[in-house]
XYZ file of N, CA, C and O in Angstrom:
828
model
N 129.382 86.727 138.323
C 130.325 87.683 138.890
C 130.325 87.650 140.419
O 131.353 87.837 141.069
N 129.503 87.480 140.796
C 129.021 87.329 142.332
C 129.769 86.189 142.998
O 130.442 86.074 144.023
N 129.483 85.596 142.265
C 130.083 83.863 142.520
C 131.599 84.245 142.806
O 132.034 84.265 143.957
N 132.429 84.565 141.630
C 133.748 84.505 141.167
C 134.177 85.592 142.499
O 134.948 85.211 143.379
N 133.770 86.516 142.501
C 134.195 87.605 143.872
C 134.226 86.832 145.231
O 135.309 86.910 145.811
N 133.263 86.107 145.849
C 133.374 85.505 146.903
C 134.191 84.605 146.768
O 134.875 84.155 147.688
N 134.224 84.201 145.503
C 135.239 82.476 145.715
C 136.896 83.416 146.052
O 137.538 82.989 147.012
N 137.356 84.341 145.450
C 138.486 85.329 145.406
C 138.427 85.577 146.612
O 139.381 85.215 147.301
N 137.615 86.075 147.068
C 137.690 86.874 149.016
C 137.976 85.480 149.606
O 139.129 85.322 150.007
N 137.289 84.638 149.705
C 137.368 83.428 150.560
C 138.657 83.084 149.892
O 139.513 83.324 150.742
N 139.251 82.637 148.790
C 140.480 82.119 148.776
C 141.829 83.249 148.887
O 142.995 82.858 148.943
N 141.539 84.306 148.901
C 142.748 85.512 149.553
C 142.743 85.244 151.009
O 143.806 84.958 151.560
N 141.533 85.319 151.742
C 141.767 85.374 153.363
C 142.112 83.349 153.690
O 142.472 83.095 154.839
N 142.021 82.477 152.991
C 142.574 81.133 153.633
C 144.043 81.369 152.810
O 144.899 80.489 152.900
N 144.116 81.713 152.583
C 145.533 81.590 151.798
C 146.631 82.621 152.655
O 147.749 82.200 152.952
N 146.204 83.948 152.998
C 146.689 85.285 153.778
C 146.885 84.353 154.999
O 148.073 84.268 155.310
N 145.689 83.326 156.103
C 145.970 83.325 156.792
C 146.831 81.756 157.121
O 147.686 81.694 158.005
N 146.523 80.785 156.430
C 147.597 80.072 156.294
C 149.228 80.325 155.789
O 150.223 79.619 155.960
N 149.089 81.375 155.237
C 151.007 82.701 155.232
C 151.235 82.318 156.637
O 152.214 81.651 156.973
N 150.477 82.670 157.332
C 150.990 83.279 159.027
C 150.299 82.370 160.253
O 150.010 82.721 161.397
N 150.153 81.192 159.656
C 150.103 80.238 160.669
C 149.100 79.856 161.276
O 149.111 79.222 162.331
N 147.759 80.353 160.413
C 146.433 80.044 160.725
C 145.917 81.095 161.336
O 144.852 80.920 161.928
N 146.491 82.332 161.345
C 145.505 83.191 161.916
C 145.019 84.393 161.121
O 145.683 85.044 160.314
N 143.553 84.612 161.534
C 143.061 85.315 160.970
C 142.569 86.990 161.855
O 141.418 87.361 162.085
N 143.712 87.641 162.154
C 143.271 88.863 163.024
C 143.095 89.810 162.006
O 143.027 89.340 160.870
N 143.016 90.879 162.111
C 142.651 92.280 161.571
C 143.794 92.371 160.776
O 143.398 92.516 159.619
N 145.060 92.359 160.817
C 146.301 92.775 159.228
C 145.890 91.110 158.433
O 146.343 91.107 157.289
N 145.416 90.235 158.664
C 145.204 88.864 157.955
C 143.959 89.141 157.076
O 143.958 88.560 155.991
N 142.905 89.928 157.362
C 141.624 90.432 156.972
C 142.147 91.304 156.057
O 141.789 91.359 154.880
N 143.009 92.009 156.582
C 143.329 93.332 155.063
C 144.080 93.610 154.411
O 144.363 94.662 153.838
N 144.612 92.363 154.451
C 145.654 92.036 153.170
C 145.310 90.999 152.609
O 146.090 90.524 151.784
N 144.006 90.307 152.883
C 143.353 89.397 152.291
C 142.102 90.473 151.657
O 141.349 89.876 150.888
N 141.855 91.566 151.805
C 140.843 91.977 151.466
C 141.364 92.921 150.460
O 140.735 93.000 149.404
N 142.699 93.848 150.665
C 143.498 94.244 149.406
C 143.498 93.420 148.361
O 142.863 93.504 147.310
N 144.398 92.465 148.794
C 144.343 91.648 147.231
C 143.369 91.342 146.387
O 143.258 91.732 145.225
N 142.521 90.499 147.101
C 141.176 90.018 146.797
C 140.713 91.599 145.373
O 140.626 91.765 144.156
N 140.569 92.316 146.593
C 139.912 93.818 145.638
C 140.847 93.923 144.662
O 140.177 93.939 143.629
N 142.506 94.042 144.231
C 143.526 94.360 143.489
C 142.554 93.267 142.248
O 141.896 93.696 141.300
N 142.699 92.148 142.549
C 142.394 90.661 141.167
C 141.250 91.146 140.793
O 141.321 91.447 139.602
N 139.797 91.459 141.424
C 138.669 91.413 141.274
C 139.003 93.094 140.182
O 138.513 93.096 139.053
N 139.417 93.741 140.420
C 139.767 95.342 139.820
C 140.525 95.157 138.436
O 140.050 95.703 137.440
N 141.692 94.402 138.339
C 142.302 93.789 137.008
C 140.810 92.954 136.080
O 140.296 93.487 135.097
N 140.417 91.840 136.560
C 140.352 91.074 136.099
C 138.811 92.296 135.195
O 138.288 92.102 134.098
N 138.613 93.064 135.871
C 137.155 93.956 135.231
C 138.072 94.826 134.322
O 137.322 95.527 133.643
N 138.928 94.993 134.123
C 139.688 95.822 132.949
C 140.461 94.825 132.325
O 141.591 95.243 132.069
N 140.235 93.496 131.940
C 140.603 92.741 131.326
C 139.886 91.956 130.707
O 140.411 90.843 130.670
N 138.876 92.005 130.170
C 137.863 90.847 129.657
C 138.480 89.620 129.245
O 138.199 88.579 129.839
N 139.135 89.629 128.476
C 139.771 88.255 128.004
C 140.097 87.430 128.897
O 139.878 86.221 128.822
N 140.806 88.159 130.088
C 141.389 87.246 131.236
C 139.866 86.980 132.163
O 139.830 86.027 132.942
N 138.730 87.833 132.013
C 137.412 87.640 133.000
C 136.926 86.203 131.980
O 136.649 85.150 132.555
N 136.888 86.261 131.045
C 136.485 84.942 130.372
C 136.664 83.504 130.882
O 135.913 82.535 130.984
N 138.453 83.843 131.268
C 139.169 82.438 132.025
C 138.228 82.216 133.205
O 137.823 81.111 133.565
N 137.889 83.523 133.831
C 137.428 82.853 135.471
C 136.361 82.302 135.656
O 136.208 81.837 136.785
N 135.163 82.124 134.605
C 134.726 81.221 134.957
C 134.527 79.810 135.463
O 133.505 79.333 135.958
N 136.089 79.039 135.171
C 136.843 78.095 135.224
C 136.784 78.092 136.820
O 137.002 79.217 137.272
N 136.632 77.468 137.439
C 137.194 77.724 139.261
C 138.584 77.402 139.131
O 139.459 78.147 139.573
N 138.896 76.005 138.369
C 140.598 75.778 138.510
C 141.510 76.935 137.951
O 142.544 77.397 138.433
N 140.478 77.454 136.184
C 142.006 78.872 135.871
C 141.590 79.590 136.924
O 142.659 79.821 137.488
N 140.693 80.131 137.609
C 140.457 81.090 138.293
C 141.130 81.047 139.758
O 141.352 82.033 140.461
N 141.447 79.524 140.113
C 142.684 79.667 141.227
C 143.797 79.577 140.592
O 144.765 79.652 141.349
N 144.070 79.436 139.409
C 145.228 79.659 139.120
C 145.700 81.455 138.544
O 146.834 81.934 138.531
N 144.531 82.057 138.168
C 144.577 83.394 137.581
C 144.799 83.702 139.359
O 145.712 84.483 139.627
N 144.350 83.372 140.024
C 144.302 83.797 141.600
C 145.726 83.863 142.482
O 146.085 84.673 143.337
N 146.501 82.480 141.834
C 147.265 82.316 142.271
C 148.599 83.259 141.710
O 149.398 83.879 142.411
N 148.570 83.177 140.526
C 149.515 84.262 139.999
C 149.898 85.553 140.434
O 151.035 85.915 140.738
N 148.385 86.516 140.441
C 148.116 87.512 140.917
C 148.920 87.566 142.855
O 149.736 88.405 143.236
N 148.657 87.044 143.240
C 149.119 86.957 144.621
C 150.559 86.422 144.807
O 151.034 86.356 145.941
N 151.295 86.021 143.670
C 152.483 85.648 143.843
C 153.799 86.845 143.228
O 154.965 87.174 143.449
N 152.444 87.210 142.191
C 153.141 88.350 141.569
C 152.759 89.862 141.635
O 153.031 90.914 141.058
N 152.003 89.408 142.624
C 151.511 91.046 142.706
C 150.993 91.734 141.434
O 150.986 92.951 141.251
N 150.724 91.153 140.906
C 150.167 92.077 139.691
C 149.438 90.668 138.762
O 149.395 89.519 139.200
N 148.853 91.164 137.263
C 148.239 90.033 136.404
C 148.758 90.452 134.847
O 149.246 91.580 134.775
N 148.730 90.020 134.158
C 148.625 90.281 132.760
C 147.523 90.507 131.921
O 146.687 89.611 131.808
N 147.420 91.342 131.442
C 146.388 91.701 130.393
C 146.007 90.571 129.018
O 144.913 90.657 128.460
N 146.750 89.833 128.707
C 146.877 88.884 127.462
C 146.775 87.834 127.985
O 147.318 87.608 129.066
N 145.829 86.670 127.140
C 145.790 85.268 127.505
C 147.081 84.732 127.486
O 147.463 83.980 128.382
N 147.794 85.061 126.528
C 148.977 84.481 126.609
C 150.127 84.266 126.965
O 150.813 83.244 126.979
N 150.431 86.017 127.460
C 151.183 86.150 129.036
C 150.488 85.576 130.100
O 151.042 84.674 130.728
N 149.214 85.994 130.451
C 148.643 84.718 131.936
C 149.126 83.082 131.354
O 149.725 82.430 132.209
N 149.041 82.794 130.793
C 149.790 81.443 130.400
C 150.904 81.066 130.985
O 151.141 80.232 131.858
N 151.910 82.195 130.054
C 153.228 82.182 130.555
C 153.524 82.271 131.631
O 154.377 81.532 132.122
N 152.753 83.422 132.466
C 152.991 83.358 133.841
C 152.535 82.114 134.350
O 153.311 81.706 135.215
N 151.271 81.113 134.084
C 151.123 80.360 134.864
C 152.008 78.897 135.069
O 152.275 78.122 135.988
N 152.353 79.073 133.224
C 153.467 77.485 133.701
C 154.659 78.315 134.457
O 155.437 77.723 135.205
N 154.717 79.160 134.312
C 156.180 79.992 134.839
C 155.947 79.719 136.433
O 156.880 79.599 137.228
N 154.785 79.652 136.728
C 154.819 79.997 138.664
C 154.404 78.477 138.920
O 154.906 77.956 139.916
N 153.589 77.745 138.176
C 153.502 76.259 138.363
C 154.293 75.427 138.625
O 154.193 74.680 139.599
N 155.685 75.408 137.383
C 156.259 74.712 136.924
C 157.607 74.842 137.854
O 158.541 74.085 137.589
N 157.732 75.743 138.894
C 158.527 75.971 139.566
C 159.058 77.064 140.295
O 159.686 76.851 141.331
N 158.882 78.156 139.885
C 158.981 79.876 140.403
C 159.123 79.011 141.855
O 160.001 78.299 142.341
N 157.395 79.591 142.401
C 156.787 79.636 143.335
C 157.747 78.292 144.590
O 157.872 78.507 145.795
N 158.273 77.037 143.884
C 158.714 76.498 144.925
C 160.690 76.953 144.606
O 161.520 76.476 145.380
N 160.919 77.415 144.014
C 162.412 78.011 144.324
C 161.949 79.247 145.493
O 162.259 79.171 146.682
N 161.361 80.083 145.052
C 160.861 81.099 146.186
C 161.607 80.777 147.391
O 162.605 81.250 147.933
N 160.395 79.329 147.766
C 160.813 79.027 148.894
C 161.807 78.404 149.297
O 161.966 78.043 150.464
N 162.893 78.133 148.005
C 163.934 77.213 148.999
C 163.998 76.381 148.327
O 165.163 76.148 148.005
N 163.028 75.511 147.745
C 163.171 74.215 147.425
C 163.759 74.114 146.032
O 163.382 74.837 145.110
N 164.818 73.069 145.903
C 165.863 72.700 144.838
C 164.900 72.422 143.680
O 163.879 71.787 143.947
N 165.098 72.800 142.508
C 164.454 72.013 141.329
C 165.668 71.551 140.326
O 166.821 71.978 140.263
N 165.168 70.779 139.747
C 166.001 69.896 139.241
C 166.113 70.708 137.518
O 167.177 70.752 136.900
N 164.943 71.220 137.045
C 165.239 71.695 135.669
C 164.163 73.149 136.430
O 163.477 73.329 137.437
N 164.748 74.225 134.710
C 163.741 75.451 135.200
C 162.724 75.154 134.808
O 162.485 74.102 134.215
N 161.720 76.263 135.137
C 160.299 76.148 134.037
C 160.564 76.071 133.060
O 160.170 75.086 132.436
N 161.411 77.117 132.376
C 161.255 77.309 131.040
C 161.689 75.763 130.218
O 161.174 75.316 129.193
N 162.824 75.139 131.067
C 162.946 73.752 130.392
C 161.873 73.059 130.778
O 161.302 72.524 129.828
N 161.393 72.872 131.812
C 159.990 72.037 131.681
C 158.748 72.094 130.753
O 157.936 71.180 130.605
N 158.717 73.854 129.882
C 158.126 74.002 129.443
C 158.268 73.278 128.077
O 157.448 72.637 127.420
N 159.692 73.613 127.841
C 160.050 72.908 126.623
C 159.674 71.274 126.249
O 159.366 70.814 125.150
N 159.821 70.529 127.634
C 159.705 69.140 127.305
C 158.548 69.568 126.803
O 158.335 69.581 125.590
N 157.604 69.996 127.782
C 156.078 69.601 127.677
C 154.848 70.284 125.616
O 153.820 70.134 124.957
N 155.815 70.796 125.691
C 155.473 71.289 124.285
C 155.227 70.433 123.326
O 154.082 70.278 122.901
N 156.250 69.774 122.864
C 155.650 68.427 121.707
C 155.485 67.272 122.087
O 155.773 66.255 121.455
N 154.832 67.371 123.544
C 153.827 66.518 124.363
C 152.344 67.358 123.858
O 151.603 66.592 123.242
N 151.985 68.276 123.956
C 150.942 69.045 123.895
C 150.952 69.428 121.890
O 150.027 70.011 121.325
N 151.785 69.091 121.427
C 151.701 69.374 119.800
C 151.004 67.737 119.630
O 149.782 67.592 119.592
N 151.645 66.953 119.568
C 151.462 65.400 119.510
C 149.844 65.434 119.827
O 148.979 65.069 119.031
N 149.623 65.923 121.091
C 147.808 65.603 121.457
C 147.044 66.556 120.431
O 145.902 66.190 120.153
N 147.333 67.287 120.053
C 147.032 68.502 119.535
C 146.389 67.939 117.991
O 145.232 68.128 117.616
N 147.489 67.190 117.207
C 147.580 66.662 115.910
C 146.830 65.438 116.307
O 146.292 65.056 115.268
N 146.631 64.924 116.921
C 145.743 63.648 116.899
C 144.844 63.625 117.895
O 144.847 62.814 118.822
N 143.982 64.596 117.708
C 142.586 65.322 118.586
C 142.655 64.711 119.609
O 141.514 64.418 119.968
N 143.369 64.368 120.260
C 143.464 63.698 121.575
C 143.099 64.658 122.764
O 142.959 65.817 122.373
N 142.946 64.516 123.853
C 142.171 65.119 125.462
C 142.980 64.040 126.409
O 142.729 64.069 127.614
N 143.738 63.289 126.016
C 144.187 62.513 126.982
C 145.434 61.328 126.599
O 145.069 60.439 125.830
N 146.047 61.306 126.808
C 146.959 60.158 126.091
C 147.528 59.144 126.921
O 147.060 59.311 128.047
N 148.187 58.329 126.909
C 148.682 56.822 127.729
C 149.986 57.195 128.292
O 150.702 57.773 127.474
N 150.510 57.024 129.488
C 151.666 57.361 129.421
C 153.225 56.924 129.342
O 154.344 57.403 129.526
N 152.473 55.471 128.876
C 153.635 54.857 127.863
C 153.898 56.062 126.853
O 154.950 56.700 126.835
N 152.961 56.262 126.132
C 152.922 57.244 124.458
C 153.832 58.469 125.145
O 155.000 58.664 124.808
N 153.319 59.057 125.889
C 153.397 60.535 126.504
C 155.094 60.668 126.693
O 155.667 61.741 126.500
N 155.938 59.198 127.169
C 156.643 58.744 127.681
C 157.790 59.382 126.282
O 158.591 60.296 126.086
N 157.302 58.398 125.694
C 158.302 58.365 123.872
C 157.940 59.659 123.247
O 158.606 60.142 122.331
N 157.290 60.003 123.552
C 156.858 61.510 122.750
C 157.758 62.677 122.913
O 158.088 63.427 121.995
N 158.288 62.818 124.675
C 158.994 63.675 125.638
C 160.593 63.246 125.410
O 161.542 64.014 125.568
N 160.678 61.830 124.998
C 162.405 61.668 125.050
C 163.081 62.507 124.564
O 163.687 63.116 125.446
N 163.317 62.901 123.473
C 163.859 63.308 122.687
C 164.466 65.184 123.556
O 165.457 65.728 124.043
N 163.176 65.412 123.271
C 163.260 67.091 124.424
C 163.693 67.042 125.518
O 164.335 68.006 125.934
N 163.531 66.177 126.138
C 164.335 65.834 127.603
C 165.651 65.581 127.570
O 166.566 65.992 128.284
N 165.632 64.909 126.722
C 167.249 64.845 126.788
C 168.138 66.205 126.491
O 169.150 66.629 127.049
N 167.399 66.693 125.445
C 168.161 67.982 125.124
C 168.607 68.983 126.869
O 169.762 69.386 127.010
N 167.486 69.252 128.054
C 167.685 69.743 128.409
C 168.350 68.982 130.165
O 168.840 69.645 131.078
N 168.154 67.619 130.145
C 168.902 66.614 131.055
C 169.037 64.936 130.291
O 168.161 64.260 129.752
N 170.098 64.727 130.454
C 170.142 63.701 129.364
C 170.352 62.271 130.682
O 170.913 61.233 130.331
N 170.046 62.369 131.527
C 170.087 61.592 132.265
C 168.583 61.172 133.120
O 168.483 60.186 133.849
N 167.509 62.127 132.850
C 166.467 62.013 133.363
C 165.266 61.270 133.050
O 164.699 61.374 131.962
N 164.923 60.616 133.869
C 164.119 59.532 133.181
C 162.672 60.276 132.470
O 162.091 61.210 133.022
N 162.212 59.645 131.105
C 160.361 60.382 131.073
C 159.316 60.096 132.237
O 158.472 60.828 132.754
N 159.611 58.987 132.430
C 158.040 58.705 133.512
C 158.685 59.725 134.646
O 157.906 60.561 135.104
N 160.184 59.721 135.184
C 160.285 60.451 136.487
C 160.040 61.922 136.549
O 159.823 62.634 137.530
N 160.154 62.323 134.833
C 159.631 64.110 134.492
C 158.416 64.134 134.985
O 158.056 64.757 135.984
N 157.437 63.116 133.946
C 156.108 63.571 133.789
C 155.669 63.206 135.052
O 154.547 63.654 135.290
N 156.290 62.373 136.183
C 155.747 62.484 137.733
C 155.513 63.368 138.506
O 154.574 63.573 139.275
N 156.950 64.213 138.139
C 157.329 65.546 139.029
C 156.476 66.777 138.268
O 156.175 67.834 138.823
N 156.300 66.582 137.514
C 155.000 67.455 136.814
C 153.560 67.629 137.351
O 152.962 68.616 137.782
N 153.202 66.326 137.178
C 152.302 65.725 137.837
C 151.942 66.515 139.356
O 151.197 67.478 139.538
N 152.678 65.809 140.266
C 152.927 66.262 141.908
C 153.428 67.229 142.082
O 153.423 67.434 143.296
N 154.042 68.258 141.398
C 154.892 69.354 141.605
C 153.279 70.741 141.362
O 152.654 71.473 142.130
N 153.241 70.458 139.960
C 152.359 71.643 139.373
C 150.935 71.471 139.648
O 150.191 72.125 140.379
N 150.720 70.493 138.938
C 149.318 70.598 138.566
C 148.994 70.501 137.667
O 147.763 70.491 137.651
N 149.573 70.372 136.420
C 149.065 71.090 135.109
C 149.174 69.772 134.340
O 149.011 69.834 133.121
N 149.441 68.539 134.928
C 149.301 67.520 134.128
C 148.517 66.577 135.113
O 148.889 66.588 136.287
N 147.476 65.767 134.758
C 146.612 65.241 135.681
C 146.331 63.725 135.041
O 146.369 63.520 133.828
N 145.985 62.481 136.229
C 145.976 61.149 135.814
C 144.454 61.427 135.588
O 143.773 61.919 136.488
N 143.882 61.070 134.245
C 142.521 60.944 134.190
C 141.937 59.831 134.632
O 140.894 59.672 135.266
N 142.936 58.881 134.120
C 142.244 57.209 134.401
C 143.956 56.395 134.848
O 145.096 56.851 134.755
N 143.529 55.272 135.255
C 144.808 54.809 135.231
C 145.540 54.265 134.112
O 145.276 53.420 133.258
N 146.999 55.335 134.482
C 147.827 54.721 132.943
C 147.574 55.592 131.795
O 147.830 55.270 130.635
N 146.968 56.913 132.225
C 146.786 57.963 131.053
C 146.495 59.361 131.379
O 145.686 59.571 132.283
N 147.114 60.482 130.688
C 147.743 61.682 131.190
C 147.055 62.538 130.714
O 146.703 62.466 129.537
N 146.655 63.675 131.609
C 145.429 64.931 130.589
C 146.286 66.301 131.193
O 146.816 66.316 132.303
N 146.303 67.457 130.207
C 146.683 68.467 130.748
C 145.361 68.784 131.390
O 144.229 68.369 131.145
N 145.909 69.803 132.458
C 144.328 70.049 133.808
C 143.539 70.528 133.140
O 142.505 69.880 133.299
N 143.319 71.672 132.134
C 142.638 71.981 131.303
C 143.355 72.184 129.872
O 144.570 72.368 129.811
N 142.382 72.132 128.508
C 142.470 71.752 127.408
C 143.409 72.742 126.994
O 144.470 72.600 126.386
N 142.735 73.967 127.506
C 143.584 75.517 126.918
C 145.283 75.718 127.342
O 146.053 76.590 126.938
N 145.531 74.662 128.234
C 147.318 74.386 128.311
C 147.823 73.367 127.274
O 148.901 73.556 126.711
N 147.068 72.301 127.017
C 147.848 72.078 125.442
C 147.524 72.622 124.360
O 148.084 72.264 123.324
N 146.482 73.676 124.351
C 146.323 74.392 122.793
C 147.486 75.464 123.499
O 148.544 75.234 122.913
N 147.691 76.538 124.525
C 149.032 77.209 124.688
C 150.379 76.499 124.150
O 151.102 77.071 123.336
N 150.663 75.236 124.650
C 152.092 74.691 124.569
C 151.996 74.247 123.307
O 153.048 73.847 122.809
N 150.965 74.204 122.614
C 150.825 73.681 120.827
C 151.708 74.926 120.535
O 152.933 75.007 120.445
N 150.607 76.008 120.395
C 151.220 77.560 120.140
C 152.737 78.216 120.380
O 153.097 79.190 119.720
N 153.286 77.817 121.024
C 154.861 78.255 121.524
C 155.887 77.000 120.630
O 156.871 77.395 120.006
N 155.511 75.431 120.663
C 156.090 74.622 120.183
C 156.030 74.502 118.106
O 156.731 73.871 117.314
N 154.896 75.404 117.919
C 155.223 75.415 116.158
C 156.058 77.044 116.191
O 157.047 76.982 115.461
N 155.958 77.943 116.609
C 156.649 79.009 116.441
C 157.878 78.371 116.341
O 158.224 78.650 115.193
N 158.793 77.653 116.856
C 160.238 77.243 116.293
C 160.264 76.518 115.188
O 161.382 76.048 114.973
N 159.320 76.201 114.270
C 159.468 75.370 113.051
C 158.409 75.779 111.514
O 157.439 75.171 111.062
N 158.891 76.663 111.174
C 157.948 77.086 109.941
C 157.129 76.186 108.944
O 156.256 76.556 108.159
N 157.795 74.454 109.236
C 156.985 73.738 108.376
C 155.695 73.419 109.101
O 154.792 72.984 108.384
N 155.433 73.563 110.451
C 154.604 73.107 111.673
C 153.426 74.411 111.249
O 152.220 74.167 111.255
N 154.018 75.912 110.861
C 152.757 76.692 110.922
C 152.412 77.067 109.963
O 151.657 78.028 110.115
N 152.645 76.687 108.528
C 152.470 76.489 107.201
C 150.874 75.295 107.507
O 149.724 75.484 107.111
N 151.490 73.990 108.428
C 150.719 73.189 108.490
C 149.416 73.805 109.246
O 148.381 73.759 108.580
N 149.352 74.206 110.159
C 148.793 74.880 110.780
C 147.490 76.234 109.941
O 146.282 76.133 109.724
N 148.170 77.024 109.758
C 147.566 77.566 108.656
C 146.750 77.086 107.743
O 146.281 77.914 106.961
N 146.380 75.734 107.590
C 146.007 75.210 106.467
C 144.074 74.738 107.046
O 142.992 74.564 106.486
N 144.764 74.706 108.811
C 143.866 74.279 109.244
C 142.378 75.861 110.315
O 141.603 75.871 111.272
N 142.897 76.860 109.179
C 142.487 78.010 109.764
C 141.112 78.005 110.195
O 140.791 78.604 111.222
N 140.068 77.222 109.319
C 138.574 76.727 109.686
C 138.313 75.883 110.851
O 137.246 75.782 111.457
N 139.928 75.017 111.200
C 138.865 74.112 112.011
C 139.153 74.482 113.386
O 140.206 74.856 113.903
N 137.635 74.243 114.017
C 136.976 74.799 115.678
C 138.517 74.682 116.043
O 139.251 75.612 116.378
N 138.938 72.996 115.871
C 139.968 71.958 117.115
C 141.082 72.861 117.186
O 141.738 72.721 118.218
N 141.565 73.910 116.249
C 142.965 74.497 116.299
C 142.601 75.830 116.744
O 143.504 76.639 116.956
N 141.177 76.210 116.940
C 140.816 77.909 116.784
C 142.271 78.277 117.705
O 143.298 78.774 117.244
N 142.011 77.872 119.142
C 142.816 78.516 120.360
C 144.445 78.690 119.809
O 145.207 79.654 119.747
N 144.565 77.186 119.433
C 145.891 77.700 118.885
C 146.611 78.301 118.020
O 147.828 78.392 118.186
């Protein structure tokens, strides 16, 4: 707990003072020290979400949310939502910058990308595979967009998809393709029939 509080103070005040151009005076200190206290105050009336922070990466990303949205979610699965939601693009429309699809369609490709790894215990896949897996969904929501040029801008844009080795694709952590498993069988009743079947095993608990 000790740990997780300082890493929060130190990343509210570099973050507060890179807002405003590198400086750190007295309103940079206490609005880095509000927030900081706001996350650290949620996250103790939230256990489920205190679970995530042991993670340093969910925990800058539980970090990052909180400070974008002023507030957090109580449910793993809204912090989810919020996080591909502010990953996947929010956060750079904010500022201005054009995106080419929304989150919510990015989310969509990325779903039976994350079912596919899901069903064949995979942690990492090729991104030839990753490539043919995504066509189909992509097209539905740009039919002109290439797969490798999605899963690039994914890549460099978010975060949430990472090169493990060369020539092969990992979500940043495991618990974003057991999420995008979870959202991608809810549209197909033969997917959670299947699912269901697999109620014992560890590999599906999350999802």
């Amino acid at each position: 707990n000790r740990q997780q509080a300082q890493f929060i103070r130190n990343w509210y005040l570099a973050n507060e003072a890179m807002s405003r151009g590198g400086k750190e005076d007295a309103g940079v200190q206490m609005a880095a020290k509000e927030g900081a206290d706001d996350l650290l105050l949620r996250l103790g009336d939230a256990p489920s979400l205190a679970e995530l922070a042991v993670n340093p990466l969910l925990l800058t990303m539980i970090a990052t949310v909180h400070r974008f949205r002023s507030a957090l979610p109580k449910r793993r699965v809204e912090l989810y939502d919020e996080i591909f939601s502010v990953f996947l693009g929010t956060w750079r429309g904010a500022r201005g910058i054009e995106q080419e699809l929304t989150p919510e369609q990015r989310k969509q490709v990325l779903q039976p990308l994350a079912w596919a790894m899901m069903s064949r215990r995979l942690r990492q896949i090729s991104t030839q595979k990753a490539m043919g897996i995504i066509r189909r969904s992509l097209r539905r929501v740009d039919q002109d967009m290439d797969p490798d040029y999605f899963l690039g801008i994914v890549r460099h844009q978010s975060g949430l998809l990472v090169e493990r080795e060369n020539g092969f694709l990992a979500f940043a952590h495991l618990t974003f393709q057991e999420y995008l498993s979870a959202m991608h069988l809810q549209s197909d009743a033969n997917l959670l029939r299947l699912i269901l079947e697999q109620v014992t095993d560890s590999w599906w608990h999350e999802t």
